[in-house]
Coordinates of C-alpha atoms in Angstrom, one line a residue:
M15 CA 82.8 243.3 33.7
V16 CA 83.9 240.1 35.4
L17 CA 87.3 238.7 34.7
S18 CA 88.1 235.1 35.1
S19 CA 91.8 235.4 36.5
A20 CA 94.2 237.5 38.2
Q21 CA 96.6 237.2 35.2
E22 CA 94.0 238.8 32.8
V23 CA 93.8 241.7 35.2
I24 CA 97.6 242.3 35.3
T25 CA 97.7 242.0 31.4
T26 CA 94.9 244.2 30.9
L27 CA 95.3 246.9 33.2
L28 CA 98.9 247.5 34.1
P29 CA 100.8 250.1 31.9
S30 CA 103.9 248.6 30.2
D31 CA 106.5 250.8 32.3
Q32 CA 106.6 248.0 35.1
G33 CA 103.3 249.1 36.7
A34 CA 103.7 252.9 36.8
V35 CA 100.4 254.4 37.0
S36 CA 98.8 257.3 34.9
A37 CA 98.8 260.9 36.3
K38 CA 95.8 261.6 34.0
T39 CA 93.5 258.9 34.7
P40 CA 93.6 257.4 38.1
H41 CA 93.3 253.7 38.7
V42 CA 91.8 252.7 42.1
C43 CA 91.4 249.4 43.7
I44 CA 88.4 248.6 45.9
V45 CA 88.7 245.7 48.2
G46 CA 85.3 244.2 48.8
A47 CA 82.4 244.2 46.5
G48 CA 79.9 244.8 49.4
I49 CA 77.5 247.7 49.5
S50 CA 80.1 250.3 50.4
G51 CA 82.6 249.0 47.7
L52 CA 80.0 249.0 45.0
R53 CA 78.7 252.5 45.8
C54 CA 82.3 253.8 46.0
A55 CA 82.9 252.0 42.6
S56 CA 79.7 253.9 41.1
E57 CA 80.8 257.2 42.2
L58 CA 84.3 256.8 41.0
L59 CA 83.2 255.6 37.5
A60 CA 80.7 258.4 37.1
H61 CA 83.9 260.8 37.2
G62 CA 86.0 258.9 34.8
V63 CA 88.2 257.0 37.1
Q64 CA 89.4 253.5 36.2
V65 CA 88.2 251.0 39.0
T66 CA 89.1 247.4 39.7
I67 CA 87.2 245.6 42.5
I68 CA 88.9 242.6 44.2
E69 CA 86.5 240.4 46.0
A70 CA 87.4 237.3 48.2
R71 CA 83.9 235.6 47.7
D72 CA 82.7 234.2 44.5
R73 CA 79.9 236.6 44.5
I74 CA 79.2 240.3 45.2
G75 CA 77.2 241.6 48.1
G76 CA 79.2 240.8 51.2
R77 CA 76.7 240.1 54.1
I78 CA 73.9 241.0 51.7
C79 CA 72.9 237.4 50.4
Q80 CA 69.9 235.2 50.2
S81 CA 68.9 231.6 50.9
N82 CA 66.3 229.5 49.2
E83 CA 66.6 226.6 51.5
L84 CA 63.3 227.1 53.2
G85 CA 61.5 226.9 49.8
Y86 CA 61.3 230.8 49.4
T87 CA 63.8 233.5 49.6
V88 CA 65.0 234.9 52.9
D89 CA 67.8 237.2 53.7
F90 CA 70.8 236.0 55.5
G91 CA 72.2 239.5 56.2
P92 CA 70.3 242.6 56.8
N93 CA 66.6 242.7 57.1
W94 CA 65.7 246.3 58.0
I95 CA 65.9 249.8 56.8
H96 CA 66.4 252.3 59.6
T97 CA 64.7 255.8 58.9
S98 CA 66.3 258.2 61.4
G99 CA 66.8 260.6 58.7
S100 CA 67.3 260.7 55.0
N101 CA 67.8 257.2 53.8
P102 CA 69.5 256.3 50.5
I103 CA 68.5 252.7 50.8
L104 CA 64.8 253.6 51.3
D105 CA 65.1 255.6 48.0
L106 CA 66.5 252.6 46.5
A107 CA 63.8 250.3 47.8
N108 CA 61.1 252.5 46.5
L109 CA 63.0 252.7 43.0
T110 CA 63.4 248.9 42.8
G111 CA 59.8 248.1 44.0
T112 CA 61.3 246.3 47.0
V113 CA 58.3 245.3 49.3
L114 CA 58.6 246.8 52.7
H115 CA 56.5 246.1 55.7
I116 CA 55.7 248.1 59.1
W117 CA 54.8 245.9 62.2
N118 CA 51.6 246.6 63.9
E119 CA 52.1 248.1 67.4
K120 CA 51.0 245.1 69.1
V121 CA 53.3 242.9 71.1
Q122 CA 53.1 239.9 73.3
V123 CA 55.6 239.4 76.2
F124 CA 56.0 236.2 78.4
D125 CA 57.5 236.8 81.8
H126 CA 60.3 234.7 83.4
D127 CA 57.9 232.0 84.3
G128 CA 56.5 231.8 80.7
K129 CA 53.2 233.4 81.7
R130 CA 52.0 235.9 79.1
I131 CA 51.7 239.4 80.5
E132 CA 48.6 241.6 80.0
D133 CA 48.6 243.3 76.7
E134 CA 48.1 246.7 78.1
T135 CA 50.8 246.3 80.7
A136 CA 53.2 244.9 78.0
K137 CA 52.4 248.1 76.0
V138 CA 53.0 250.5 78.8
L139 CA 56.3 248.7 79.8
G140 CA 57.5 248.7 76.2
E141 CA 56.8 252.4 75.9
L142 CA 58.8 252.9 79.1
R143 CA 61.8 250.9 77.8
W144 CA 62.1 253.0 74.6
D145 CA 61.6 256.2 76.7
I146 CA 64.7 255.1 78.9
I147 CA 66.8 254.3 76.1
E148 CA 66.1 257.6 74.3
K149 CA 67.0 259.5 77.5
A150 CA 70.1 257.3 77.8
M151 CA 71.1 258.6 74.2
R152 CA 70.6 262.2 75.0
Y153 CA 72.4 261.9 78.3
S154 CA 75.3 260.1 76.5
K155 CA 75.6 262.7 73.9
E156 CA 75.4 265.7 76.3
N157 CA 77.7 264.2 78.9
T158 CA 80.1 261.9 76.9
H159 CA 83.3 263.3 78.4
R160 CA 82.0 263.3 81.8
I161 CA 80.7 259.6 81.9
D162 CA 82.9 256.9 83.3
K163 CA 84.2 254.7 80.5
N164 CA 83.2 251.5 82.5
D165 CA 79.4 252.7 82.8
S166 CA 77.2 250.3 80.8
L167 CA 73.8 251.1 79.4
G168 CA 72.6 248.2 81.4
Q169 CA 73.7 249.9 84.8
W170 CA 71.8 253.1 83.5
F171 CA 68.7 251.3 82.8
E172 CA 68.8 249.7 86.3
K173 CA 69.2 253.2 88.1
R174 CA 66.4 254.6 86.1
T175 CA 63.9 251.7 86.9
A176 CA 64.9 251.7 90.5
E177 CA 63.6 255.4 90.6
M178 CA 60.2 254.5 89.1
E179 CA 57.0 254.0 91.2
I180 CA 56.4 250.5 89.9
S181 CA 56.0 247.1 91.3
E182 CA 59.0 244.9 91.6
Y183 CA 57.6 242.4 89.1
D184 CA 57.0 245.2 86.6
R185 CA 60.5 246.6 87.2
K186 CA 62.1 243.1 86.4
V187 CA 59.8 242.6 83.4
L188 CA 61.1 246.1 82.2
I189 CA 64.7 245.4 82.6
G190 CA 64.0 242.0 80.9
M191 CA 62.5 243.8 78.0
A192 CA 65.3 246.2 77.7
E193 CA 67.9 243.5 77.3
M194 CA 66.6 242.9 73.8
W195 CA 68.4 246.2 72.9
G196 CA 71.3 243.6 72.6
C197 CA 69.8 242.8 69.2
Y198 CA 70.6 246.3 67.9
I199 CA 74.0 246.0 69.0
G200 CA 75.0 242.4 68.8
D201 CA 75.9 242.1 72.6
S202 CA 74.4 242.6 75.9
I203 CA 73.4 245.9 77.1
Y204 CA 75.8 245.4 80.0
H205 CA 78.5 245.5 77.5
Q206 CA 77.4 248.5 75.9
S207 CA 79.2 251.7 76.7
L208 CA 76.7 254.3 78.2
K209 CA 79.6 256.9 77.3
Y210 CA 79.1 256.2 73.5
T211 CA 75.4 255.0 73.5
W212 CA 74.7 257.9 71.4
L213 CA 76.5 256.6 68.5
E214 CA 73.6 253.9 68.3
D215 CA 71.1 256.9 67.7
C216 CA 70.6 255.5 64.1
C217 CA 68.0 253.3 65.4
S218 CA 65.8 256.1 66.7
G219 CA 63.5 256.5 63.7
E220 CA 60.7 254.4 61.9
E221 CA 61.9 250.8 61.3
L222 CA 60.9 249.0 58.1
I223 CA 61.7 245.4 57.4
V224 CA 62.2 244.1 54.0
A225 CA 59.4 241.8 53.2
S226 CA 60.6 240.5 49.9
S227 CA 64.6 240.6 50.0
Y228 CA 67.6 242.9 49.5
A229 CA 68.3 241.3 46.0
A230 CA 66.8 244.1 44.0
I231 CA 68.5 246.9 46.0
L232 CA 71.8 245.1 45.8
A233 CA 71.3 244.6 42.1
E234 CA 70.5 248.4 41.5
I235 CA 73.6 249.4 43.5
A236 CA 75.7 246.9 41.5
R237 CA 74.4 247.9 38.1
V238 CA 76.9 250.5 37.1
P239 CA 80.1 248.6 38.7
L240 CA 79.2 245.3 37.0
K241 CA 79.0 247.1 33.6
S242 CA 82.0 249.3 34.0
A243 CA 84.4 248.1 36.5
N244 CA 86.9 245.4 36.5
L245 CA 85.6 242.7 38.8
L246 CA 87.9 240.1 40.0
L247 CA 86.1 237.3 42.2
S248 CA 87.5 234.7 44.5
Q249 CA 90.7 236.6 45.2
Q250 CA 91.5 237.3 48.7
V251 CA 93.8 240.1 49.6
V252 CA 96.6 239.3 51.8
G253 CA 99.1 242.4 51.3
V254 CA 98.6 246.1 51.0
S255 CA 101.8 247.8 50.6
S256 CA 102.5 251.7 50.0
F257 CA 105.4 252.7 47.9
E258 CA 106.8 255.8 46.4
N259 CA 106.1 256.4 42.7
S260 CA 108.0 258.9 40.4
V261 CA 104.8 259.8 38.5
N262 CA 102.2 260.6 41.4
G263 CA 104.5 260.5 44.2
R264 CA 103.0 257.3 45.8
G265 CA 101.1 254.2 44.9
V266 CA 99.7 251.1 46.6
A267 CA 100.7 247.5 45.7
I268 CA 98.0 244.8 46.3
E269 CA 98.9 241.1 46.7
T270 CA 96.6 238.1 46.7
A271 CA 96.4 234.9 48.4
N272 CA 97.5 233.0 45.3
G273 CA 100.6 235.2 45.0
D274 CA 99.3 237.7 42.1
K275 CA 100.3 241.3 42.5
F276 CA 98.7 244.5 41.3
T277 CA 99.6 248.2 41.4
F278 CA 97.2 251.1 41.8
D279 CA 97.2 254.8 42.6
D280 CA 94.9 254.4 45.6
V281 CA 93.0 251.5 47.4
V282 CA 89.9 251.5 49.2
M283 CA 89.8 248.9 51.9
T284 CA 85.9 247.9 52.5
T285 CA 86.8 244.9 54.5
P286 CA 84.8 244.5 57.7
L287 CA 86.1 245.7 61.0
G288 CA 86.7 242.1 62.3
W289 CA 88.8 241.4 59.2
L290 CA 90.9 244.5 60.0
K291 CA 91.4 243.3 63.6
R292 CA 92.7 239.8 62.2
N293 CA 94.9 241.3 59.4
E294 CA 96.7 244.4 60.4
S295 CA 99.8 242.7 59.5
A296 CA 98.6 242.8 55.8
F297 CA 99.6 246.6 55.6
Q298 CA 103.2 247.5 55.0
P299 CA 104.4 249.8 56.3
S300 CA 102.4 249.1 59.4
L301 CA 99.3 251.3 60.0
P302 CA 99.9 254.4 62.3
D303 CA 98.9 254.3 65.9
P304 CA 95.6 256.3 65.6
L305 CA 94.4 253.6 63.2
R306 CA 95.7 250.7 64.9
E307 CA 94.0 251.9 68.1
A308 CA 90.7 252.5 66.4
I309 CA 90.7 249.1 64.8
G310 CA 91.6 247.6 68.2
D311 CA 89.3 249.5 70.4
I312 CA 86.1 249.5 68.4
S313 CA 84.3 246.3 69.1
V314 CA 82.4 243.8 66.7
G315 CA 79.0 242.7 67.6
H316 CA 77.6 239.1 67.1
L317 CA 74.2 239.1 65.8
E318 CA 72.8 235.9 64.4
K319 CA 69.2 235.0 63.1
V320 CA 67.2 231.9 63.0
Y321 CA 64.2 231.2 60.7
I322 CA 61.6 228.5 61.9
T323 CA 59.1 227.6 59.4
F324 CA 55.8 225.7 60.0
P325 CA 53.3 223.9 57.8
K326 CA 50.9 226.7 58.5
A327 CA 50.7 229.7 60.9
W328 CA 48.9 228.1 63.6
W329 CA 49.4 230.7 66.0
K330 CA 47.5 233.3 64.0
A331 CA 44.1 234.8 65.2
A332 CA 41.0 235.0 63.0
R333 CA 41.9 238.5 62.1
E334 CA 45.5 239.0 61.1
D335 CA 45.6 242.6 62.2
E336 CA 44.7 241.3 65.9
Y337 CA 48.0 239.1 66.2
P338 CA 51.1 240.8 67.5
G339 CA 53.9 241.0 65.0
Y340 CA 56.4 240.9 67.7
T341 CA 56.9 238.5 70.7
N342 CA 59.4 238.7 73.6
W343 CA 60.3 235.8 76.0
I344 CA 62.2 237.6 78.7
C345 CA 64.9 236.0 80.6
P346 CA 63.2 232.5 80.8
K347 CA 63.6 230.3 83.9
Y348 CA 61.6 227.5 82.5
A349 CA 64.3 226.2 80.0
S350 CA 67.0 225.5 82.5
D351 CA 68.2 222.5 80.6
T352 CA 68.7 224.1 77.3
N353 CA 69.3 227.7 78.4
P354 CA 70.5 227.7 81.9
D355 CA 71.6 231.5 81.6
G356 CA 68.2 232.6 80.7
W357 CA 69.1 234.3 77.5
P358 CA 65.9 236.4 76.4
Q359 CA 64.2 235.5 73.0
E360 CA 62.4 237.6 70.4
A361 CA 60.5 236.7 67.2
Y362 CA 58.9 238.4 64.4
D363 CA 55.8 237.0 62.5
L364 CA 56.6 236.8 58.9
A365 CA 53.1 235.4 58.3
A366 CA 52.1 239.1 58.6
F367 CA 54.0 240.1 55.4
P368 CA 51.8 240.9 52.2
E369 CA 51.3 238.3 49.7
P370 CA 53.3 236.7 48.0
H371 CA 55.8 237.2 50.8
S372 CA 53.7 235.9 53.6
H373 CA 55.2 232.6 55.2
P374 CA 54.3 230.5 58.3
T375 CA 57.8 231.5 59.7
L376 CA 58.9 233.0 62.9
L377 CA 62.2 235.2 62.5
L378 CA 64.3 235.2 65.7
Y379 CA 67.4 237.4 66.4
L380 CA 70.0 236.4 68.7
Y381 CA 73.1 238.2 70.1
G382 CA 76.1 237.8 72.4
D383 CA 76.5 234.6 74.3
C384 CA 73.3 233.1 72.9
S385 CA 74.1 233.8 69.3
A386 CA 77.6 232.3 70.1
H387 CA 75.6 229.0 71.5
I388 CA 73.5 228.6 68.3
S389 CA 75.9 229.5 65.7
N390 CA 78.2 226.9 67.4
L391 CA 75.5 224.2 67.1
V392 CA 74.9 225.2 63.4
Y393 CA 78.7 225.1 62.6
T394 CA 79.8 222.0 64.3
L395 CA 76.8 219.8 63.9
P396 CA 76.0 217.8 60.8
K397 CA 72.9 218.7 58.9
D398 CA 70.8 215.9 60.3
K399 CA 71.7 216.8 63.8
Q400 CA 70.9 220.5 63.6
Y401 CA 67.0 220.1 63.5
P402 CA 66.7 218.2 66.9
A403 CA 69.3 220.5 68.6
L404 CA 67.6 223.6 67.4
D405 CA 64.2 222.4 68.1
A406 CA 65.1 221.5 71.6
F407 CA 66.4 224.9 72.2
F408 CA 63.4 226.9 70.7
K409 CA 60.6 224.9 71.6
P410 CA 60.1 226.2 75.1
Y411 CA 59.5 229.5 73.4
Y412 CA 57.4 229.0 70.4
S413 CA 55.3 226.5 72.4
K414 CA 53.9 229.4 74.4
L415 CA 52.3 230.9 71.7
P416 CA 48.5 230.9 71.4
R417 CA 46.9 227.7 69.9
Y418 CA 49.9 225.6 70.2
D419 CA 49.1 222.0 70.3
D420 CA 52.0 219.4 71.1
V421 CA 50.4 216.7 69.0
A422 CA 49.3 218.8 66.0
E423 CA 51.3 218.4 62.8
D424 CA 50.9 222.0 61.9
C425 CA 52.8 223.0 65.3
R426 CA 55.9 221.1 64.4
P427 CA 58.7 223.1 62.5
K428 CA 59.3 222.1 59.0
A429 CA 62.7 223.3 59.0
F430 CA 65.2 225.7 60.7
L431 CA 67.5 227.9 59.0
A432 CA 70.3 229.6 61.1
T433 CA 73.2 232.0 60.3
A434 CA 76.7 231.5 61.6
W435 CA 78.4 234.8 60.8
R436 CA 80.6 234.3 63.8
F437 CA 82.6 231.5 61.7
D438 CA 82.8 233.7 58.5
E439 CA 86.2 235.0 58.2
L440 CA 85.4 237.2 55.2
S441 CA 82.6 239.0 57.4
G442 CA 85.1 239.6 60.1
N443 CA 83.8 236.7 62.3
G444 CA 80.7 238.9 63.3
S445 CA 78.2 241.4 62.5
Y446 CA 78.7 245.1 62.8
C447 CA 80.6 247.4 65.0
N448 CA 79.6 248.3 68.5
F449 CA 81.1 250.5 71.4
Q450 CA 81.5 248.5 74.6
V451 CA 82.3 249.5 78.2
G452 CA 86.0 250.6 78.5
I453 CA 86.4 252.3 75.2
E454 CA 87.6 255.9 75.1
N455 CA 87.7 258.4 72.1
A456 CA 85.2 256.1 70.2
D457 CA 84.1 259.1 68.0
K458 CA 87.8 259.9 67.2
H459 CA 88.5 256.5 66.3
V460 CA 85.7 256.4 64.0
E461 CA 87.1 259.7 62.3
A462 CA 90.5 258.3 62.2
L463 CA 89.1 255.4 60.1
Q464 CA 87.0 257.8 58.0
L465 CA 90.1 259.9 57.2
G466 CA 92.3 256.9 56.3
L467 CA 95.8 257.4 54.9
P468 CA 95.6 260.1 52.0
D469 CA 99.3 260.3 51.9
R470 CA 99.7 256.7 51.4
G471 CA 96.8 256.2 49.0
I472 CA 94.9 254.0 51.4
W473 CA 91.3 254.8 52.2
F474 CA 88.7 252.9 54.4
A475 CA 85.0 252.5 53.8
G476 CA 82.2 250.2 55.5
E477 CA 79.6 250.5 58.3
H478 CA 82.5 251.0 60.8
T479 CA 83.5 254.3 58.9
A480 CA 80.0 255.5 58.3
P481 CA 78.6 258.9 59.3
L482 CA 78.2 258.8 63.1
E483 CA 74.4 258.9 62.8
E484 CA 74.5 255.8 60.5
M485 CA 76.9 253.6 62.2
G486 CA 76.2 249.8 61.8
T487 CA 73.7 250.3 59.1
V488 CA 73.4 249.4 55.4
A489 CA 72.9 253.0 54.7
G490 CA 75.9 253.8 56.5
A491 CA 78.0 251.2 54.6
Y492 CA 76.5 252.9 51.5
L493 CA 77.3 256.6 52.6
S494 CA 80.7 255.5 53.5
G495 CA 81.7 254.1 50.1
E496 CA 80.2 257.5 48.6
R497 CA 82.4 259.5 50.9
A498 CA 85.5 257.8 50.3
A499 CA 85.0 258.0 46.6
R500 CA 84.5 261.6 46.8
R501 CA 87.5 262.3 48.9
I502 CA 89.7 260.4 46.3
L503 CA 88.2 262.6 43.6
E504 CA 89.0 265.6 45.3
Q505 CA 92.7 264.5 45.5
Y506 CA 92.5 264.6 41.7
S507 CA 90.5 267.6 41.3
L508 CA 87.7 265.6 39.8
F509 CA 85.1 266.4 42.4
P510 CA 84.6 270.0 44.0
S511 CA 85.4 270.0 47.7
H512 CA 82.4 272.0 48.6
K513 CA 80.1 269.1 47.6
R514 CA 81.9 266.7 49.8
A515 CA 79.7 264.2 51.6

């Protein structure tokens, strides 16, 4: 049920005795209609709880949203489903008929000078890269309390490659290939804490990319809340105040940007970590030190994506299964005018998708300083200036692909489509959480966010509060909402504690 105004919510939902809440049927507010908020709502509604969802955007989904600017649908937010274990998002994909794709094992890698590395060498070095990263995760988990907080994954990688009996050229290539791990965490591997690399283990299983879009998955997760919850859109929360209540002992007051006020038994904050960092003052009384430290110490990554679409997939081989699905340009030295820092690039071939989802498009992921540079271009330049700026930046890379012809019309991009999450306040001005050098007690910080403030009726959900094996993923966000709901249900004896997620 979507309500048109805050006043309608106040009139419809609050009891007549000045906002006192019922002891029989708890009324829970969920701030944010992303995956975690929607899943939380479904679980609460299934047990008879009254639910109001307050969403700052004029739509549901949070970072899960699509664009049709290229003439077909692409995801602006998540593309992947990571299957390191049982995954509810994979189950939902199968339920909804969402089309998934597994890339072939072929890769093509271009070295610092733009020369394509022999396929067999690239394959061997690629396997070595993942082997070193997996060993780093095991080492990190087994030695967390002994690892210096300032040690980085990048330093670990350099030490391990220095011990290998490989050529200096292969060592540089291997380190360059490893830098693309930055796309998993949204920042450089030299910023990734070795101490807490194990918290990124969610990416260790098979990786599936959504070839259609996340739209059907989102619709299924939202089906029950849209039918049974009170949904208030375009209302940004600016105040979350705990108060004592004579009926249930405590309650939570919510204030929105336009001055409307609501009272509830409990509130679940599903706002992104970056939003919490910038809005700690919204909580009254102030959050206790463990929560403030957790919010301050856990970092927010910066992952952006760029879709480059062409008239046709001119790079394709005669047989589609012969063409690598993945391309890596490592630390290029040949684009010093547009990329003087040598940021590496990677691309996935969307022409490999099954019909009707196959498109002559390259999908590139950017992280850290490179993502900041591109999102700045997109955010600050007018639309007619974006194409030449983006083409100047990316042409040195796509022009290295086989069968490129500088004068051929098919080799000239039709359009670019780039995200700029860095400038999206409601997404926390970034992507998902990561754990950078210098952090201590990261696992305890996550546990503090998972615990929330039961005595004040304030709970937290979102990928930054996910089970440790699902941090930073869509599945993690989903499970965090489910867990928050079940903990609330336990408080009201509506859900047996032995079934707790």
